[in-house]
């Protein structure tokens, strides 16, 4: 005999079908419940299935069609075509243009050939980042990054560090690194355009933001005096055409790698440095150190002057504790005038040119004590050393005289 376990809770299932009143639940035996369920299948369920057989077959067919479509769709899908179709729809509706415009205005860097081109651009918004490839012309060393922002009441629009734009409510503010160039601040360096005002803007900006200044190997026409006030100006062997004006180094400024034409240099305030400079065709004193100076360094200076004036001097030193070394050149009626004490002069070689007046020309005019001249050469001067008063104690070491 086969043992058959009861289906539990079979009675509850039968009642849930709604055919056995719940009051009969306890009165029916398990066998009676099974007999009832078999009768329910025979009289109710099987006829219903027979009557809906065609619908079931149709449903099965539709299911197979859907499954086949899905399988074949992904096997044959051309993704690029779908993308192109979607892009075409977005372009036609204008949605694509709007997305690109938002990206360019906010997320990307907008590039322009010149500052003038950036100023007239109509696609700039607050927060845009711009790059110019030049200031006046592409690749003129004036290219910069700018951030576009809303203008405020305290802004000073100078058209170099802060530039007005087509939208009057916006300005482009320059973004700098460790240094700026003269071209970024509008200097042309063509030898004829007066770059004085733009140079001064660069100096002010660099001083405020503690930046160095660089330039291209060009000729900048500077028709005015200007001052370096705690600035560093490394000019890449460019020429400053000064038109008989003066450059003043003040308060620990540094000027290097420059040719000064028709100009003079003054050191003021102490601890300045002048190096690797050539000074040409100047009037009066090529280099003057004021009496409030101290611990300045003047080194690797070339002097070239073709004037026959008896007022030209290479270096006029009005103070003490200065170091002056590696100075050479020609054309100064007086080489060095030293009025202060305890200065150190080393490797100074100066000579007269064919136009200079020989009579009473002086290599070193000494008006104080404690100065040292080491490895210096007085070449073709009438008086190598001239002491303005007696009893001045100075030191000459390896001093050469050539007449």
PDB file of N, CA, C and O in Angstrom, residues 178-234:
ATOM      1  N   UNK A 178      53.059  83.368 -12.116  1.00  0.00           N
ATOM      2  CA  UNK A 178      54.102  83.985 -11.292  1.00  0.00           C
ATOM      3  C   UNK A 178      54.634  85.275 -11.902  1.00  0.00           C
ATOM      4  O   UNK A 178      55.334  86.032 -11.234  1.00  0.00           O
ATOM      5  N   UNK A 179      54.353  85.498 -13.177  1.00  0.00           N
ATOM      6  CA  UNK A 179      54.870  86.702 -13.824  1.00  0.00           C
ATOM      7  C   UNK A 179      53.889  87.182 -14.890  1.00  0.00           C
ATOM      8  O   UNK A 179      52.976  86.448 -15.302  1.00  0.00           O
ATOM      9  N   UNK A 180      54.084  88.423 -15.314  1.00  0.00           N
ATOM     10  CA  UNK A 180      53.314  88.975 -16.420  1.00  0.00           C
ATOM     11  C   UNK A 180      54.292  89.471 -17.480  1.00  0.00           C
ATOM     12  O   UNK A 180      55.478  89.669 -17.207  1.00  0.00           O
ATOM     13  N   UNK A 181      53.790  89.674 -18.693  1.00  0.00           N
ATOM     14  CA  UNK A 181      54.623  90.245 -19.745  1.00  0.00           C
ATOM     15  C   UNK A 181      54.154  91.664 -20.043  1.00  0.00           C
ATOM     16  O   UNK A 181      52.990  92.017 -19.810  1.00  0.00           O
ATOM     17  N   UNK A 182      55.060  92.459 -20.588  1.00  0.00           N
ATOM     18  CA  UNK A 182      54.675  93.818 -20.965  1.00  0.00           C
ATOM     19  C   UNK A 182      53.592  93.802 -22.035  1.00  0.00           C
ATOM     20  O   UNK A 182      52.704  94.670 -22.057  1.00  0.00           O
ATOM     21  N   UNK A 183      53.647  92.811 -22.916  1.00  0.00           N
ATOM     22  CA  UNK A 183      52.639  92.735 -23.993  1.00  0.00           C
ATOM     23  C   UNK A 183      51.249  92.429 -23.452  1.00  0.00           C
ATOM     24  O   UNK A 183      50.246  92.880 -24.018  1.00  0.00           O
ATOM     25  N   UNK A 184      51.151  91.664 -22.373  1.00  0.00           N
ATOM     26  CA  UNK A 184      49.851  91.411 -21.771  1.00  0.00           C
ATOM     27  C   UNK A 184      49.195  92.693 -21.274  1.00  0.00           C
ATOM     28  O   UNK A 184      47.970  92.754 -21.146  1.00  0.00           O
ATOM     29  N   UNK A 185      50.006  93.706 -21.016  1.00  0.00           N
ATOM     30  CA  UNK A 185      49.480  94.984 -20.535  1.00  0.00           C
ATOM     31  C   UNK A 185      49.520  96.055 -21.625  1.00  0.00           C
ATOM     32  O   UNK A 185      49.525  97.249 -21.339  1.00  0.00           O
ATOM     33  N   UNK A 186      49.533  95.607 -22.879  1.00  0.00           N
ATOM     34  CA  UNK A 186      49.318  96.517 -23.998  1.00  0.00           C
ATOM     35  C   UNK A 186      50.544  97.177 -24.576  1.00  0.00           C
ATOM     36  O   UNK A 186      50.415  98.026 -25.469  1.00  0.00           O
ATOM     37  N   UNK A 187      51.738  96.847 -24.106  1.00  0.00           N
ATOM     38  CA  UNK A 187      52.949  97.411 -24.716  1.00  0.00           C
ATOM     39  C   UNK A 187      53.174  96.761 -26.083  1.00  0.00           C
ATOM     40  O   UNK A 187      53.073  95.542 -26.216  1.00  0.00           O
ATOM     41  N   UNK A 188      53.495  97.573 -27.081  1.00  0.00           N
ATOM     42  CA  UNK A 188      53.684  97.050 -28.434  1.00  0.00           C
ATOM     43  C   UNK A 188      55.131  96.655 -28.717  1.00  0.00           C
ATOM     44  O   UNK A 188      55.388  95.687 -29.417  1.00  0.00           O
ATOM     45  N   UNK A 189      56.067  97.439 -28.219  1.00  0.00           N
ATOM     46  CA  UNK A 189      57.459  97.108 -28.464  1.00  0.00           C
ATOM     47  C   UNK A 189      57.865  97.235 -29.906  1.00  0.00           C
ATOM     48  O   UNK A 189      58.708  96.471 -30.389  1.00  0.00           O
ATOM     49  N   UNK A 190      57.294  98.224 -30.621  1.00  0.00           N
ATOM     50  CA  UNK A 190      57.650  98.428 -32.029  1.00  0.00           C
ATOM     51  C   UNK A 190      58.676  99.543 -32.215  1.00  0.00           C
ATOM     52  O   UNK A 190      59.058  99.876 -33.334  1.00  0.00           O
ATOM     53  N   UNK A 191      59.127 100.151 -31.107  1.00  0.00           N
ATOM     54  CA  UNK A 191      60.147 101.176 -31.174  1.00  0.00           C
ATOM     55  C   UNK A 191      59.641 102.573 -31.458  1.00  0.00           C
ATOM     56  O   UNK A 191      60.402 103.551 -31.347  1.00  0.00           O
ATOM     57  N   UNK A 192      58.372 102.708 -31.820  1.00  0.00           N
ATOM     58  CA  UNK A 192      57.813 104.025 -32.146  1.00  0.00           C
ATOM     59  C   UNK A 192      56.588 104.373 -31.306  1.00  0.00           C
ATOM     60  O   UNK A 192      56.394 105.532 -30.950  1.00  0.00           O
ATOM     61  N   UNK A 193      55.758 103.382 -30.985  1.00  0.00           N
ATOM     62  CA  UNK A 193      54.588 103.627 -30.134  1.00  0.00           C
ATOM     63  C   UNK A 193      55.042 103.860 -28.699  1.00  0.00           C
ATOM     64  O   UNK A 193      55.853 103.108 -28.159  1.00  0.00           O
ATOM     65  N   UNK A 194      54.522 104.920 -28.080  1.00  0.00           N
ATOM     66  CA  UNK A 194      54.897 105.226 -26.705  1.00  0.00           C
ATOM     67  C   UNK A 194      54.242 104.203 -25.761  1.00  0.00           C
ATOM     68  O   UNK A 194      53.031 104.190 -25.567  1.00  0.00           O
ATOM     69  N   UNK A 195      55.064 103.354 -25.167  1.00  0.00           N
ATOM     70  CA  UNK A 195      54.578 102.310 -24.259  1.00  0.00           C
ATOM     71  C   UNK A 195      54.636 102.717 -22.796  1.00  0.00           C
ATOM     72  O   UNK A 195      54.450 101.882 -21.905  1.00  0.00           O
ATOM     73  N   UNK A 196      54.875 104.005 -22.524  1.00  0.00           N
ATOM     74  CA  UNK A 196      55.075 104.459 -21.142  1.00  0.00           C
ATOM     75  C   UNK A 196      53.887 104.130 -20.239  1.00  0.00           C
ATOM     76  O   UNK A 196      54.053 103.559 -19.150  1.00  0.00           O
ATOM     77  N   UNK A 197      52.703 104.513 -20.653  1.00  0.00           N
ATOM     78  CA  UNK A 197      51.519 104.341 -19.798  1.00  0.00           C
ATOM     79  C   UNK A 197      51.251 102.870 -19.522  1.00  0.00           C
ATOM     80  O   UNK A 197      50.937 102.490 -18.379  1.00  0.00           O
ATOM     81  N   UNK A 198      51.370 102.028 -20.551  1.00  0.00           N
ATOM     82  CA  UNK A 198      51.106 100.601 -20.368  1.00  0.00           C
ATOM     83  C   UNK A 198      52.174  99.938 -19.504  1.00  0.00           C
ATOM     84  O   UNK A 198      51.884  99.039 -18.710  1.00  0.00           O
ATOM     85  N   UNK A 199      53.424 100.403 -19.656  1.00  0.00           N
ATOM     86  CA  UNK A 199      54.487  99.889 -18.794  1.00  0.00           C
ATOM     87  C   UNK A 199      54.188 100.202 -17.334  1.00  0.00           C
ATOM     88  O   UNK A 199      54.354  99.343 -16.448  1.00  0.00           O
ATOM     89  N   UNK A 200      53.739 101.400 -17.053  1.00  0.00           N
ATOM     90  CA  UNK A 200      53.433 101.787 -15.678  1.00  0.00           C
ATOM     91  C   UNK A 200      52.255 100.980 -15.120  1.00  0.00           C
ATOM     92  O   UNK A 200      52.238 100.632 -13.929  1.00  0.00           O
ATOM     93  N   UNK A 201      51.265 100.666 -15.963  1.00  0.00           N
ATOM     94  CA  UNK A 201      50.163  99.810 -15.517  1.00  0.00           C
ATOM     95  C   UNK A 201      50.678  98.426 -15.126  1.00  0.00           C
ATOM     96  O   UNK A 201      50.244  97.845 -14.123  1.00  0.00           O
ATOM     97  N   UNK A 202      51.608  97.900 -15.930  1.00  0.00           N
ATOM     98  CA  UNK A 202      52.190  96.593 -15.625  1.00  0.00           C
ATOM     99  C   UNK A 202      52.968  96.632 -14.314  1.00  0.00           C
ATOM    100  O   UNK A 202      52.877  95.717 -13.483  1.00  0.00           O
ATOM    101  N   UNK A 203      53.734  97.706 -14.101  1.00  0.00           N
ATOM    102  CA  UNK A 203      54.511  97.835 -12.869  1.00  0.00           C
ATOM    103  C   UNK A 203      53.602  97.911 -11.639  1.00  0.00           C
ATOM    104  O   UNK A 203      53.864  97.272 -10.611  1.00  0.00           O
ATOM    105  N   UNK A 204      52.529  98.689 -11.748  1.00  0.00           N
ATOM    106  CA  UNK A 204      51.600  98.823 -10.623  1.00  0.00           C
ATOM    107  C   UNK A 204      50.935  97.490 -10.303  1.00  0.00           C
ATOM    108  O   UNK A 204      50.829  97.092  -9.139  1.00  0.00           O
ATOM    109  N   UNK A 205      50.480  96.788 -11.341  1.00  0.00           N
ATOM    110  CA  UNK A 205      49.809  95.501 -11.136  1.00  0.00           C
ATOM    111  C   UNK A 205      50.780  94.487 -10.534  1.00  0.00           C
ATOM    112  O   UNK A 205      50.435  93.746  -9.598  1.00  0.00           O
ATOM    113  N   UNK A 206      52.011  94.454 -11.066  1.00  0.00           N
ATOM    114  CA  UNK A 206      53.008  93.507 -10.555  1.00  0.00           C
ATOM    115  C   UNK A 206      53.365  93.802  -9.110  1.00  0.00           C
ATOM    116  O   UNK A 206      53.531  92.886  -8.291  1.00  0.00           O
ATOM    117  N   UNK A 207      53.467  95.077  -8.782  1.00  0.00           N
ATOM    118  CA  UNK A 207      53.796  95.455  -7.411  1.00  0.00           C
ATOM    119  C   UNK A 207      52.683  95.069  -6.447  1.00  0.00           C
ATOM    120  O   UNK A 207      52.927  94.542  -5.362  1.00  0.00           O
ATOM    121  N   UNK A 208      51.448  95.295  -6.850  1.00  0.00           N
ATOM    122  CA  UNK A 208      50.295  94.979  -5.995  1.00  0.00           C
ATOM    123  C   UNK A 208      50.165  93.479  -5.771  1.00  0.00           C
ATOM    124  O   UNK A 208      49.834  93.033  -4.675  1.00  0.00           O
ATOM    125  N   UNK A 209      50.449  92.699  -6.819  1.00  0.00           N
ATOM    126  CA  UNK A 209      50.236  91.253  -6.757  1.00  0.00           C
ATOM    127  C   UNK A 209      51.529  90.449  -6.577  1.00  0.00           C
ATOM    128  O   UNK A 209      51.512  89.225  -6.681  1.00  0.00           O
ATOM    129  N   UNK A 210      52.645  91.168  -6.330  1.00  0.00           N
ATOM    130  CA  UNK A 210      53.938  90.519  -6.071  1.00  0.00           C
ATOM    131  C   UNK A 210      54.345  89.584  -7.213  1.00  0.00           C
ATOM    132  O   UNK A 210      54.697  88.416  -7.011  1.00  0.00           O
ATOM    133  N   UNK A 211      54.322  90.120  -8.418  1.00  0.00           N
ATOM    134  CA  UNK A 211      54.663  89.339  -9.601  1.00  0.00           C
ATOM    135  C   UNK A 211      55.924  89.878 -10.266  1.00  0.00           C
ATOM    136  O   UNK A 211      56.250  91.059 -10.137  1.00  0.00           O
ATOM    137  N   UNK A 212      56.608  89.024 -10.992  1.00  0.00           N
ATOM    138  CA  UNK A 212      57.733  89.445 -11.811  1.00  0.00           C
ATOM    139  C   UNK A 212      57.221  89.903 -13.171  1.00  0.00           C
ATOM    140  O   UNK A 212      56.096  89.582 -13.568  1.00  0.00           O
ATOM    141  N   UNK A 213      58.062  90.649 -13.883  1.00  0.00           N
ATOM    142  CA  UNK A 213      57.682  91.161 -15.201  1.00  0.00           C
ATOM    143  C   UNK A 213      58.709  90.698 -16.222  1.00  0.00           C
ATOM    144  O   UNK A 213      59.918  90.783 -15.985  1.00  0.00           O
ATOM    145  N   UNK A 214      58.219  90.212 -17.360  1.00  0.00           N
ATOM    146  CA  UNK A 214      59.091  89.795 -18.448  1.00  0.00           C
ATOM    147  C   UNK A 214      58.699  90.539 -19.718  1.00  0.00           C
ATOM    148  O   UNK A 214      57.663  91.200 -19.782  1.00  0.00           O
ATOM    149  N   UNK A 215      59.573  90.432 -20.724  1.00  0.00           N
ATOM    150  CA  UNK A 215      59.306  91.125 -21.988  1.00  0.00           C
ATOM    151  C   UNK A 215      59.898  90.314 -23.132  1.00  0.00           C
ATOM    152  O   UNK A 215      60.562  89.292 -22.919  1.00  0.00           O
ATOM    153  N   UNK A 216      59.657  90.769 -24.349  1.00  0.00           N
ATOM    154  CA  UNK A 216      60.239  90.142 -25.535  1.00  0.00           C
ATOM    155  C   UNK A 216      61.494  90.903 -25.953  1.00  0.00           C
ATOM    156  O   UNK A 216      61.726  92.035 -25.531  1.00  0.00           O
ATOM    157  N   UNK A 217      62.299  90.272 -26.775  1.00  0.00           N
ATOM    158  CA  UNK A 217      63.535  90.907 -27.251  1.00  0.00           C
ATOM    159  C   UNK A 217      63.202  91.918 -28.350  1.00  0.00           C
ATOM    160  O   UNK A 217      63.573  91.755 -29.518  1.00  0.00           O
ATOM    161  N   UNK A 218      62.508  92.985 -27.951  1.00  0.00           N
ATOM    162  CA  UNK A 218      62.080  94.019 -28.893  1.00  0.00           C
ATOM    163  C   UNK A 218      62.516  95.380 -28.368  1.00  0.00           C
ATOM    164  O   UNK A 218      63.197  95.472 -27.345  1.00  0.00           O
ATOM    165  N   UNK A 219      62.137  96.447 -29.069  1.00  0.00           N
ATOM    166  CA  UNK A 219      62.453  97.808 -28.638  1.00  0.00           C
ATOM    167  C   UNK A 219      61.182  98.503 -28.180  1.00  0.00           C
ATOM    168  O   UNK A 219      60.231  98.658 -28.960  1.00  0.00           O
ATOM    169  N   UNK A 220      61.159  98.910 -26.924  1.00  0.00           N
ATOM    170  CA  UNK A 220      60.013  99.599 -26.342  1.00  0.00           C
ATOM    171  C   UNK A 220      60.360 101.081 -26.208  1.00  0.00           C
ATOM    172  O   UNK A 220      61.364 101.431 -25.578  1.00  0.00           O
ATOM    173  N   UNK A 221      59.519 101.907 -26.780  1.00  0.00           N
ATOM    174  CA  UNK A 221      59.737 103.347 -26.691  1.00  0.00           C
ATOM    175  C   UNK A 221      59.077 103.854 -25.415  1.00  0.00           C
ATOM    176  O   UNK A 221      57.858 103.775 -25.257  1.00  0.00           O
ATOM    177  N   UNK A 222      59.891 104.379 -24.487  1.00  0.00           N
ATOM    178  CA  UNK A 222      59.406 104.852 -23.190  1.00  0.00           C
ATOM    179  C   UNK A 222      59.696 106.341 -23.100  1.00  0.00           C
ATOM    180  O   UNK A 222      60.837 106.750 -22.855  1.00  0.00           O
ATOM    181  N   UNK A 223      58.679 107.150 -23.268  1.00  0.00           N
ATOM    182  CA  UNK A 223      58.857 108.597 -23.320  1.00  0.00           C
ATOM    183  C   UNK A 223      58.484 109.246 -21.987  1.00  0.00           C
ATOM    184  O   UNK A 223      57.781 110.251 -21.929  1.00  0.00           O
ATOM    185  N   UNK A 224      58.962 108.653 -20.884  1.00  0.00           N
ATOM    186  CA  UNK A 224      58.664 109.209 -19.565  1.00  0.00           C
ATOM    187  C   UNK A 224      59.553 108.521 -18.537  1.00  0.00           C
ATOM    188  O   UNK A 224      60.033 107.401 -18.753  1.00  0.00           O
ATOM    189  N   UNK A 225      59.770 109.182 -17.407  1.00  0.00           N
ATOM    190  CA  UNK A 225      60.455 108.531 -16.293  1.00  0.00           C
ATOM    191  C   UNK A 225      59.542 107.450 -15.713  1.00  0.00           C
ATOM    192  O   UNK A 225      58.316 107.558 -15.757  1.00  0.00           O
ATOM    193  N   UNK A 226      60.145 106.405 -15.158  1.00  0.00           N
ATOM    194  CA  UNK A 226      59.327 105.433 -14.424  1.00  0.00           C
ATOM    195  C   UNK A 226      60.158 104.834 -13.294  1.00  0.00           C
ATOM    196  O   UNK A 226      61.394 104.850 -13.309  1.00  0.00           O
ATOM    197  N   UNK A 227      59.456 104.300 -12.296  1.00  0.00           N
ATOM    198  CA  UNK A 227      60.094 103.792 -11.079  1.00  0.00           C
ATOM    199  C   UNK A 227      59.719 102.345 -10.836  1.00  0.00           C
ATOM    200  O   UNK A 227      58.543 101.965 -10.952  1.00  0.00           O
ATOM    201  N   UNK A 228      60.719 101.545 -10.509  1.00  0.00           N
ATOM    202  CA  UNK A 228      60.468 100.193 -10.002  1.00  0.00           C
ATOM    203  C   UNK A 228      60.437 100.294  -8.482  1.00  0.00           C
ATOM    204  O   UNK A 228      61.442 100.659  -7.866  1.00  0.00           O
ATOM    205  N   UNK A 229      59.315 100.002  -7.888  1.00  0.00           N
ATOM    206  CA  UNK A 229      59.164 100.070  -6.434  1.00  0.00           C
ATOM    207  C   UNK A 229      58.940  98.662  -5.905  1.00  0.00           C
ATOM    208  O   UNK A 229      57.847  98.142  -5.892  1.00  0.00           O
ATOM    209  N   UNK A 230      60.063  98.031  -5.512  1.00  0.00           N
ATOM    210  CA  UNK A 230      60.016  96.648  -5.068  1.00  0.00           C
ATOM    211  C   UNK A 230      59.516  95.730  -6.180  1.00  0.00           C
ATOM    212  O   UNK A 230      58.788  94.774  -5.950  1.00  0.00           O
ATOM    213  N   UNK A 231      59.929  96.032  -7.414  1.00  0.00           N
ATOM    214  CA  UNK A 231      59.587  95.226  -8.582  1.00  0.00           C
ATOM    215  C   UNK A 231      60.795  94.420  -9.047  1.00  0.00           C
ATOM    216  O   UNK A 231      61.942  94.789  -8.809  1.00  0.00           O
ATOM    217  N   UNK A 232      60.503  93.325  -9.754  1.00  0.00           N
ATOM    218  CA  UNK A 232      61.530  92.552 -10.456  1.00  0.00           C
ATOM    219  C   UNK A 232      61.227  92.617 -11.940  1.00  0.00           C
ATOM    220  O   UNK A 232      60.159  92.198 -12.383  1.00  0.00           O
ATOM    221  N   UNK A 233      62.180  93.152 -12.707  1.00  0.00           N
ATOM    222  CA  UNK A 233      61.975  93.363 -14.140  1.00  0.00           C
ATOM    223  C   UNK A 233      63.105  92.670 -14.897  1.00  0.00           C
ATOM    224  O   UNK A 233      64.233  93.159 -14.940  1.00  0.00           O
ATOM    225  N   UNK A 234      62.814  91.497 -15.438  1.00  0.00           N
ATOM    226  CA  UNK A 234      63.777  90.738 -16.237  1.00  0.00           C
ATOM    227  C   UNK A 234      63.320  90.823 -17.687  1.00  0.00           C
ATOM    228  O   UNK A 234      62.326  90.216 -18.070  1.00  0.00           O
TER     229      UNK A 234
END
